[in-house]
Short mmCIF file of N, CA and C in Angstrom, two decimals:
data_model
loop_
_atom_site.label_atom_id
_atom_site.label_comp_id
_atom_site.label_asym_id
_atom_site.label_seq_id
_atom_site.Cartn_x
_atom_site.Cartn_y
_atom_site.Cartn_z
N MET A 23 0.88 -0.99 0.33
CA MET A 23 -0.20 -0.80 0.06
C MET A 23 1.04 1.71 0.11
N THR A 24 0.87 2.28 -0.54
CA THR A 24 1.14 3.29 -0.84
C THR A 24 0.89 4.35 0.55
N LEU A 25 1.42 5.44 0.63
CA LEU A 25 1.47 5.74 1.74
C LEU A 25 0.16 7.06 1.71
N LEU A 26 0.15 7.14 0.45
CA LEU A 26 -0.78 8.29 0.57
C LEU A 26 -2.72 7.52 0.10
N GLN A 27 -2.42 6.06 -0.27
CA GLN A 27 -4.44 5.14 0.22
C GLN A 27 -3.82 5.21 1.80
N ALA A 28 -2.87 4.69 1.99
CA ALA A 28 -3.82 4.39 3.66
C ALA A 28 -2.61 4.75 4.96
N GLY A 29 -1.62 5.12 4.55
CA GLY A 29 -0.83 6.65 5.24
C GLY A 29 -1.62 7.76 5.75
N PRO A 30 -1.46 8.31 6.19
CA PRO A 30 -1.88 10.38 6.13
C PRO A 30 -1.47 10.95 5.35
N SER A 31 -2.13 12.00 5.99
CA SER A 31 -2.47 12.77 5.13
C SER A 31 -1.34 13.47 4.22
N PRO A 32 -1.23 13.81 3.16
CA PRO A 32 -1.10 15.20 2.56
C PRO A 32 -0.77 15.93 2.72
N LEU A 33 -1.33 16.62 3.81
CA LEU A 33 -0.24 17.58 4.94
C LEU A 33 0.22 18.07 5.81
N LEU A 34 -0.15 17.19 6.39
CA LEU A 34 0.62 15.92 7.57
C LEU A 34 1.98 15.17 6.66
N VAL A 35 2.45 15.08 5.93
CA VAL A 35 3.36 14.33 5.13
C VAL A 35 4.06 16.00 5.14
N VAL A 36 4.17 17.02 4.81
CA VAL A 36 5.02 18.52 4.92
C VAL A 36 4.59 18.72 6.10
N ALA A 37 3.76 18.65 6.90
CA ALA A 37 4.68 19.52 8.37
C ALA A 37 5.25 18.63 8.96
N VAL A 38 5.18 16.93 9.38
CA VAL A 38 6.36 15.95 9.38
C VAL A 38 8.25 16.61 8.87
N ALA A 39 7.06 16.93 7.46
CA ALA A 39 9.14 17.01 6.38
C ALA A 39 9.79 18.64 6.89
N MET A 40 8.64 19.59 7.03
CA MET A 40 9.00 20.91 7.69
C MET A 40 9.60 20.51 9.06
N LEU A 41 9.79 19.46 9.96
CA LEU A 41 10.44 19.39 11.38
C LEU A 41 11.56 18.57 10.50
N ALA A 42 10.59 18.08 9.90
CA ALA A 42 12.58 16.96 9.85
C ALA A 42 13.52 17.72 8.99
N GLY A 43 13.52 18.52 8.13
CA GLY A 43 13.74 20.31 7.54
C GLY A 43 14.59 20.65 8.94
N PHE A 44 13.82 20.65 9.34
CA PHE A 44 14.42 21.72 10.67
C PHE A 44 15.38 21.22 11.65
N GLY A 45 15.35 19.67 11.98
CA GLY A 45 15.78 18.39 11.85
C GLY A 45 17.57 18.56 11.79
N ALA A 46 16.96 18.27 10.36
CA ALA A 46 18.50 17.31 9.50
C ALA A 46 18.98 19.05 9.36
N ALA A 47 19.12 20.40 9.52
CA ALA A 47 19.35 21.86 9.57
C ALA A 47 20.15 22.06 10.74
N LEU A 48 19.21 21.50 12.06
CA LEU A 48 20.08 21.26 13.17
C LEU A 48 20.95 19.76 12.80
N ALA A 49 20.98 18.95 13.10
CA ALA A 49 21.47 18.57 13.01
C ALA A 49 23.34 18.19 12.67
N LEU A 50 22.90 19.62 10.20
CA LEU A 50 24.58 20.18 10.04
C LEU A 50 24.68 20.41 11.05
N ALA A 51 24.39 21.55 11.65
CA ALA A 51 25.04 22.81 12.23
C ALA A 51 26.42 22.56 12.66
N PRO A 52 26.81 22.07 13.49
CA PRO A 52 27.44 20.92 13.91
C PRO A 52 29.33 20.63 13.02
N VAL A 53 28.61 19.45 11.48
CA VAL A 53 29.57 19.53 10.66
C VAL A 53 29.94 20.16 10.42
N THR A 54 29.16 21.47 9.81
CA THR A 54 29.32 22.42 9.17
C THR A 54 30.93 22.75 9.25
N ARG A 55 29.89 23.08 11.00
CA ARG A 55 31.49 25.03 11.80
C ARG A 55 33.01 23.92 11.85
N ARG A 56 32.81 22.57 11.55
CA ARG A 56 34.23 21.44 11.42
C ARG A 56 34.36 22.02 9.75
N LEU A 57 34.20 22.10 8.77
CA LEU A 57 34.46 21.49 7.42
C LEU A 57 35.38 22.82 7.56
N PRO A 58 36.36 22.99 6.74
CA PRO A 58 36.94 24.00 6.43
C PRO A 58 35.84 25.54 6.35
N GLU A 59 35.35 25.69 5.58
CA GLU A 59 34.90 26.43 5.58
C GLU A 59 34.22 27.50 6.04
N GLY A 60 33.65 26.24 7.44
CA GLY A 60 32.82 26.25 7.99
C GLY A 60 31.04 27.37 8.41
N LEU A 61 30.76 28.00 8.30
CA LEU A 61 29.49 28.43 8.66
C LEU A 61 29.32 29.79 7.19
N THR A 62 30.37 29.69 6.31
CA THR A 62 30.60 30.07 4.59
C THR A 62 29.95 29.99 4.34
N PRO A 63 29.03 28.82 3.74
CA PRO A 63 27.60 28.77 2.64
C PRO A 63 26.32 28.93 4.37
N ALA A 64 26.54 29.09 4.91
CA ALA A 64 25.47 30.10 5.79
C ALA A 64 25.25 31.46 6.28
N PHE A 65 26.17 32.15 5.54
CA PHE A 65 26.52 33.37 6.05
C PHE A 65 26.30 33.32 3.95
N ALA A 66 26.78 32.75 3.18
CA ALA A 66 26.91 32.85 1.62
C ALA A 66 24.44 33.11 1.32
N ALA A 67 23.80 32.12 1.92
CA ALA A 67 22.41 32.23 2.03
C ALA A 67 21.56 33.47 2.53
N ALA A 68 22.29 33.91 3.34
CA ALA A 68 22.21 34.81 4.43
C ALA A 68 22.62 36.24 3.74
N SER A 69 23.14 36.08 3.50
CA SER A 69 23.86 37.01 2.27
C SER A 69 22.85 37.85 1.01
N VAL A 70 22.80 36.83 1.29
CA VAL A 70 21.61 36.83 -0.38
C VAL A 70 20.42 37.64 0.01
N LEU A 71 20.02 36.28 1.11
CA LEU A 71 18.62 37.01 1.99
C LEU A 71 18.43 38.03 2.70
N TYR A 72 18.80 38.08 3.12
CA TYR A 72 18.77 39.71 3.70
C TYR A 72 19.88 40.63 2.69
N GLY A 73 20.17 40.38 1.70
CA GLY A 73 20.80 41.61 0.86
C GLY A 73 21.88 42.85 1.12
N ARG A 74 22.85 41.83 2.35
CA ARG A 74 23.50 42.53 2.78
C ARG A 74 24.88 42.26 2.93
N ASP A 75 26.25 42.45 2.21
CA ASP A 75 27.70 42.05 2.55
C ASP A 75 27.85 41.21 4.37
N ARG A 76 28.27 40.34 3.84
CA ARG A 76 29.01 39.56 5.04
C ARG A 76 29.52 39.45 6.43
N ASP A 77 29.97 40.79 5.35
CA ASP A 77 30.05 41.56 7.17
C ASP A 77 29.13 42.12 7.51
N GLU A 78 28.40 42.48 7.14
CA GLU A 78 26.96 43.30 8.03
C GLU A 78 25.95 42.47 9.10
N LEU A 79 26.31 41.17 8.38
CA LEU A 79 25.97 39.82 8.82
C LEU A 79 26.51 39.20 10.08
N THR A 80 25.53 38.68 10.72
CA THR A 80 25.77 38.03 12.89
C THR A 80 25.35 36.81 12.45
N GLU A 81 25.59 35.78 13.09
CA GLU A 81 25.69 34.44 12.74
C GLU A 81 24.12 34.03 12.81
N THR A 82 23.56 34.81 14.50
CA THR A 82 22.31 34.70 14.00
C THR A 82 21.92 34.63 12.43
N GLU A 83 21.93 36.33 11.78
CA GLU A 83 20.85 35.79 10.79
C GLU A 83 21.52 34.94 10.11
N ALA A 84 23.33 34.85 10.07
CA ALA A 84 23.48 33.44 8.88
C ALA A 84 22.72 31.92 8.72
N LEU A 85 22.11 31.61 11.28
CA LEU A 85 21.87 30.09 11.43
C LEU A 85 20.15 30.82 10.75
N SER A 86 19.55 31.62 11.40
CA SER A 86 18.00 31.99 11.06
C SER A 86 17.60 32.32 9.15
N ALA A 87 18.82 32.08 8.30
CA ALA A 87 19.03 31.20 6.73
C ALA A 87 19.37 30.11 6.45
N HIS A 88 19.78 29.55 7.11
CA HIS A 88 20.00 28.38 7.41
C HIS A 88 19.19 27.33 7.40
N TYR A 89 18.52 27.42 8.91
CA TYR A 89 17.16 26.74 9.26
C TYR A 89 15.70 27.24 8.21
N THR A 90 15.95 27.78 8.26
CA THR A 90 14.76 28.50 7.59
C THR A 90 14.64 27.87 6.56
N GLY A 91 16.25 27.82 5.09
CA GLY A 91 16.42 26.98 3.99
C GLY A 91 15.87 25.52 4.70
N GLY A 92 16.89 24.78 5.31
CA GLY A 92 16.74 23.60 6.23
C GLY A 92 14.78 23.31 5.96
N ILE A 93 13.85 24.00 6.83
CA ILE A 93 12.84 23.48 6.36
C ILE A 93 11.46 23.90 5.70
N LEU A 94 12.36 24.42 4.31
CA LEU A 94 11.62 25.20 2.90
C LEU A 94 12.65 23.35 2.19
N ALA A 95 13.75 23.26 2.06
CA ALA A 95 13.78 22.13 1.09
C ALA A 95 13.08 20.75 1.80
N GLY A 96 12.00 20.61 3.03
CA GLY A 96 12.01 19.93 4.44
C GLY A 96 10.82 20.09 3.29
N VAL A 97 9.51 21.63 2.97
CA VAL A 97 8.22 21.37 1.90
C VAL A 97 8.88 20.54 0.78
N LEU A 98 10.59 20.24 0.44
CA LEU A 98 9.90 20.58 -1.15
C LEU A 98 10.14 18.89 -1.46
N PHE A 99 10.92 18.21 -0.47
CA PHE A 99 11.12 17.22 0.14
C PHE A 99 9.62 16.43 0.18
N ALA A 100 9.16 17.15 0.97
CA ALA A 100 8.14 16.44 1.15
C ALA A 100 7.03 16.62 -0.23
N LEU A 101 6.83 17.23 -1.34
CA LEU A 101 6.15 17.74 -2.35
C LEU A 101 6.93 16.73 -3.84
N ALA A 102 8.21 16.45 -3.41
CA ALA A 102 8.52 15.77 -4.49
C ALA A 102 8.46 15.06 -4.10
N PHE A 103 8.78 14.29 -2.68
CA PHE A 103 7.98 12.97 -2.69
C PHE A 103 6.44 11.45 -2.46
N LEU A 104 5.11 12.98 -2.28
CA LEU A 104 4.06 13.15 -3.04
C LEU A 104 3.97 12.56 -3.94
N ALA A 105 4.41 13.61 -4.82
CA ALA A 105 4.13 13.52 -6.87
C ALA A 105 4.55 12.21 -6.59
N GLY A 106 5.92 11.25 -5.86
CA GLY A 106 6.90 9.95 -6.57
C GLY A 106 5.39 9.15 -5.47
N ASP A 107 5.51 9.16 -5.26
CA ASP A 107 4.21 8.32 -4.08
C ASP A 107 3.28 8.13 -5.13
N ALA A 108 3.55 8.49 -6.09
CA ALA A 108 2.47 8.86 -6.83
C ALA A 108 2.87 8.32 -8.20
N ALA A 109 3.45 8.19 -8.29
CA ALA A 109 3.94 7.96 -9.99
C ALA A 109 4.94 6.65 -9.24
N LEU A 110 5.84 6.75 -9.12
CA LEU A 110 6.82 5.23 -8.55
C LEU A 110 7.17 4.09 -7.72
N PRO A 111 7.40 2.82 -7.95
CA PRO A 111 6.87 1.73 -6.79
C PRO A 111 6.44 2.33 -5.57
N THR A 112 5.20 1.94 -4.77
CA THR A 112 5.32 1.84 -3.69
C THR A 112 6.52 0.98 -2.42
N GLU A 113 7.02 0.11 -3.59
CA GLU A 113 7.40 -0.83 -2.19
C GLU A 113 8.86 -0.60 -2.82
N PRO A 114 9.64 -1.49 -1.94
CA PRO A 114 10.45 -1.09 -0.60
C PRO A 114 9.23 0.27 0.05
N SER A 115 8.98 -1.02 1.73
CA SER A 115 9.40 0.28 2.42
C SER A 115 10.29 0.01 3.46
N VAL A 116 10.76 1.74 4.18
CA VAL A 116 10.88 1.38 5.51
C VAL A 116 10.25 2.57 6.56
N LEU A 117 10.25 1.02 8.01
CA LEU A 117 9.00 2.57 8.58
C LEU A 117 7.50 2.77 8.36
N GLY A 118 6.97 2.02 7.47
CA GLY A 118 5.47 2.50 6.21
C GLY A 118 6.01 3.43 4.86
N VAL A 119 7.14 3.95 5.58
CA VAL A 119 7.65 4.18 3.82
C VAL A 119 8.00 4.37 2.64
N ALA A 120 7.27 4.50 1.43
CA ALA A 120 7.98 3.47 0.23
C ALA A 120 9.39 4.36 0.25
N LEU A 121 9.45 3.25 -0.42
CA LEU A 121 11.48 4.39 -0.12
C LEU A 121 12.23 4.77 -1.53
N VAL A 122 11.15 3.83 -3.16
CA VAL A 122 11.38 4.22 -4.43
C VAL A 122 11.19 6.04 -4.25
N PRO A 123 10.03 6.84 -3.28
CA PRO A 123 9.65 7.29 -3.95
C PRO A 123 10.59 8.89 -2.59
N ALA A 124 10.70 8.62 -1.30
CA ALA A 124 11.61 9.06 -0.77
C ALA A 124 13.36 9.37 -1.09
N VAL A 125 13.79 8.11 -1.78
CA VAL A 125 15.42 8.51 -2.81
C VAL A 125 14.94 9.00 -3.69
N ALA A 126 13.96 9.26 -4.20
CA ALA A 126 13.90 10.10 -5.99
C ALA A 126 13.98 11.42 -5.10
N ALA A 127 12.96 11.44 -3.80
CA ALA A 127 12.26 13.50 -3.78
C ALA A 127 14.39 13.47 -3.23
N ALA A 128 14.80 12.06 -1.59
CA ALA A 128 16.13 12.87 -1.18
C ALA A 128 17.32 13.17 -1.63
N LEU A 129 17.48 13.12 -3.84
CA LEU A 129 18.49 13.02 -5.10
C LEU A 129 17.66 13.93 -5.17
N ALA A 130 16.68 14.64 -6.06
CA ALA A 130 15.93 16.08 -6.06
C ALA A 130 16.70 16.95 -5.62
N VAL A 131 16.18 16.71 -3.64
CA VAL A 131 16.77 18.27 -3.42
C VAL A 131 17.92 18.25 -3.37
N ALA A 132 18.72 16.97 -2.45
CA ALA A 132 20.16 17.54 -2.67
C ALA A 132 20.46 18.61 -4.49
N LEU A 133 20.11 17.86 -5.61
CA LEU A 133 20.29 17.94 -6.72
C LEU A 133 20.69 20.05 -6.25
N LEU A 134 19.20 19.70 -5.46
CA LEU A 134 18.73 21.23 -6.45
C LEU A 134 19.42 22.22 -4.84
N LEU A 135 19.70 22.14 -3.72
CA LEU A 135 19.91 22.74 -3.02
C LEU A 135 21.35 22.71 -3.51
N TYR A 136 22.43 22.14 -4.22
CA TYR A 136 23.03 22.26 -4.26
C TYR A 136 24.38 23.85 -5.57
N ALA A 137 22.47 22.83 -6.55
CA ALA A 137 23.01 24.02 -7.96
C ALA A 137 22.19 25.14 -7.16
N LEU A 138 21.12 25.90 -6.42
CA LEU A 138 21.03 26.99 -5.89
C LEU A 138 22.78 26.87 -4.94
N PHE A 139 22.76 26.07 -4.77
CA PHE A 139 24.01 27.53 -3.69
C PHE A 139 25.86 27.61 -5.44
N ALA A 140 25.61 26.22 -5.75
CA ALA A 140 26.56 26.42 -6.08
C ALA A 140 26.73 27.57 -7.32
N HIS A 141 25.29 27.57 -7.94
CA HIS A 141 25.04 28.99 -9.33
C HIS A 141 24.01 30.04 -8.83
N VAL A 142 23.55 29.97 -7.42
CA VAL A 142 23.16 32.18 -7.49
C VAL A 142 23.40 31.81 -6.20
N ALA A 143 23.41 31.51 -4.91
CA ALA A 143 23.40 32.12 -3.23
C ALA A 143 25.43 31.62 -3.37
N HIS A 144 26.56 31.42 -3.98
CA HIS A 144 27.92 31.87 -3.79
C HIS A 144 28.21 32.60 -4.79
N PRO A 145 27.76 32.72 -6.04
CA PRO A 145 27.91 33.88 -7.34
C PRO A 145 28.06 35.96 -6.43
N ARG A 146 27.17 35.31 -5.68
CA ARG A 146 25.95 35.66 -5.57
C ARG A 146 27.29 37.75 -3.76
N PHE A 147 27.52 35.92 -3.40
CA PHE A 147 27.91 36.44 -2.74
C PHE A 147 29.51 36.72 -2.58
N ASP A 148 30.11 37.31 -4.53
CA ASP A 148 31.63 37.33 -4.12
C ASP A 148 31.89 36.32 -4.10
N GLY A 149 32.15 34.64 -4.06
CA GLY A 149 32.58 33.56 -3.80
C GLY A 149 32.66 33.04 -5.34
N GLY A 150 32.10 33.43 -6.59
CA GLY A 150 32.40 32.77 -7.37
C GLY A 150 33.66 33.03 -8.89
N ASP A 151 34.55 33.67 -7.96
CA ASP A 151 35.53 34.54 -8.91
C ASP A 151 37.21 33.85 -7.90
N ASP A 152 37.10 33.27 -6.49
CA ASP A 152 37.89 33.89 -5.42
C ASP A 152 39.03 31.97 -6.01
N GLY A 153 39.78 31.96 -5.10
CA GLY A 153 40.17 31.23 -5.28
C GLY A 153 40.31 29.68 -4.84
N ASP A 154 39.39 29.95 -4.26
CA ASP A 154 38.80 29.24 -2.58
C ASP A 154 37.30 28.14 -3.21
N ALA A 155 36.42 29.06 -4.21
CA ALA A 155 35.32 28.59 -4.91
C ALA A 155 35.01 27.34 -5.01
N GLY A 156 35.83 26.39 -5.24
CA GLY A 156 36.31 24.82 -5.49
C GLY A 156 35.54 24.28 -3.47
N ARG A 157 36.21 25.00 -2.73
CA ARG A 157 36.78 24.62 -1.56
C ARG A 157 35.88 24.29 -1.18
N VAL A 158 34.59 26.13 -1.25
CA VAL A 158 33.32 26.16 -0.22
C VAL A 158 32.55 25.01 -1.06
N ARG A 159 32.54 25.25 -2.39
CA ARG A 159 31.61 24.68 -2.93
C ARG A 159 31.60 23.09 -2.37
N GLY A 160 32.56 22.22 -2.69
CA GLY A 160 32.69 21.31 -2.03
C GLY A 160 32.58 20.76 -0.30
N ASP A 161 32.66 21.61 0.04
CA ASP A 161 31.50 22.29 1.52
C ASP A 161 29.97 22.29 1.52
N TRP A 162 30.03 22.62 0.50
CA TRP A 162 28.69 22.78 0.15
C TRP A 162 28.09 21.23 0.31
N ALA A 163 28.78 20.57 -0.53
CA ALA A 163 28.16 18.85 -1.16
C ALA A 163 28.05 17.86 -0.49
N ILE A 164 29.55 18.67 0.59
CA ILE A 164 28.93 17.71 2.06
C ILE A 164 27.83 17.98 2.60
N SER A 165 28.17 18.62 2.48
CA SER A 165 26.75 19.49 3.71
C SER A 165 25.52 19.18 3.17
N VAL A 166 25.91 19.45 1.76
CA VAL A 166 23.91 18.96 1.13
C VAL A 166 24.09 17.45 1.66
N ALA A 167 24.77 16.71 1.35
CA ALA A 167 24.95 14.98 1.36
C ALA A 167 24.02 15.34 3.74
N VAL A 168 24.80 15.30 4.20
CA VAL A 168 24.31 15.26 5.57
C VAL A 168 23.66 15.59 6.11
N TYR A 169 22.79 16.50 5.28
CA TYR A 169 21.42 17.40 5.24
C TYR A 169 20.34 16.50 4.99
N VAL A 170 20.38 15.61 4.01
CA VAL A 170 19.67 14.95 2.96
C VAL A 170 19.85 13.05 3.87
N VAL A 171 21.11 13.76 3.95
CA VAL A 171 20.60 11.80 5.00
C VAL A 171 19.64 12.18 5.97
N ALA A 172 20.62 12.81 6.61
CA ALA A 172 19.70 13.51 8.12
C ALA A 172 17.95 12.89 8.50
N LEU A 173 18.17 13.74 6.80
CA LEU A 173 16.05 14.47 6.00
C LEU A 173 15.21 12.75 6.33
N VAL A 174 16.43 12.31 5.45
CA VAL A 174 15.35 10.37 5.30
C VAL A 174 16.17 9.92 6.21
N VAL A 175 16.39 10.84 7.43
CA VAL A 175 16.25 9.22 8.34
C VAL A 175 15.46 9.71 8.89
N LEU A 176 14.53 11.29 9.66
CA LEU A 176 14.23 12.25 10.45
C LEU A 176 12.32 11.54 9.62
N PHE A 177 12.37 12.07 8.51
CA PHE A 177 11.34 11.38 8.10
C PHE A 177 10.63 11.51 8.54
N PRO A 178 10.55 9.41 8.14
CA PRO A 178 10.18 8.11 7.93
C PRO A 178 10.17 8.20 10.05
N VAL A 179 10.73 8.30 10.68
CA VAL A 179 10.71 8.79 11.69
C VAL A 179 9.56 9.50 12.40
N GLY A 180 9.29 10.29 12.65
CA GLY A 180 8.78 12.01 12.07
C GLY A 180 7.23 11.04 12.24
N LEU A 181 7.31 10.30 10.78
CA LEU A 181 5.49 9.84 10.59
C LEU A 181 4.76 9.27 11.01
N LEU A 182 6.06 8.36 11.84
CA LEU A 182 5.86 6.98 12.61
C LEU A 182 5.72 7.75 14.36
N LEU A 183 6.06 8.68 14.42
CA LEU A 183 6.02 8.47 15.59
C LEU A 183 3.81 9.34 16.22
N LEU A 184 4.10 10.46 14.49
CA LEU A 184 2.95 11.11 14.73
C LEU A 184 2.01 10.09 13.69
N THR A 185 1.09 8.89 13.51
CA THR A 185 0.83 8.56 12.75
C THR A 185 0.72 7.54 13.88
#
């Protein structure tokens, strides 16, 4: 049985994915701090979001952009998952969540997050031409991978707990 036929409503799926996205962003924060570029990706996102230079931003503003991005990426995951759940095979499942749609949604979110950062946020942050661009993008790729893994773990757990 698919999640849509027997499981929680699509609205609950979106709400749980938002919470899972926030949880994944929380889980990512200490990992990001250990990477060579640290919070540079969060500052880049905040710079675009707030329309200010990095030097004018606080760490709180950078982290607010980071957590907001995590929640919004959770919404994207939910929408991609719901579309996939309607169109893709629903077996096997993990904790009642169809695995193929979940993996497809996770890959879609990962590609979108990386592309948005690498081609929109980072260049606007004045990171497109410096010698550190490759390292910053590498850190971002690691960050995206950690976020998506955490999201894919937290999402079915959240659904299990709330249904």
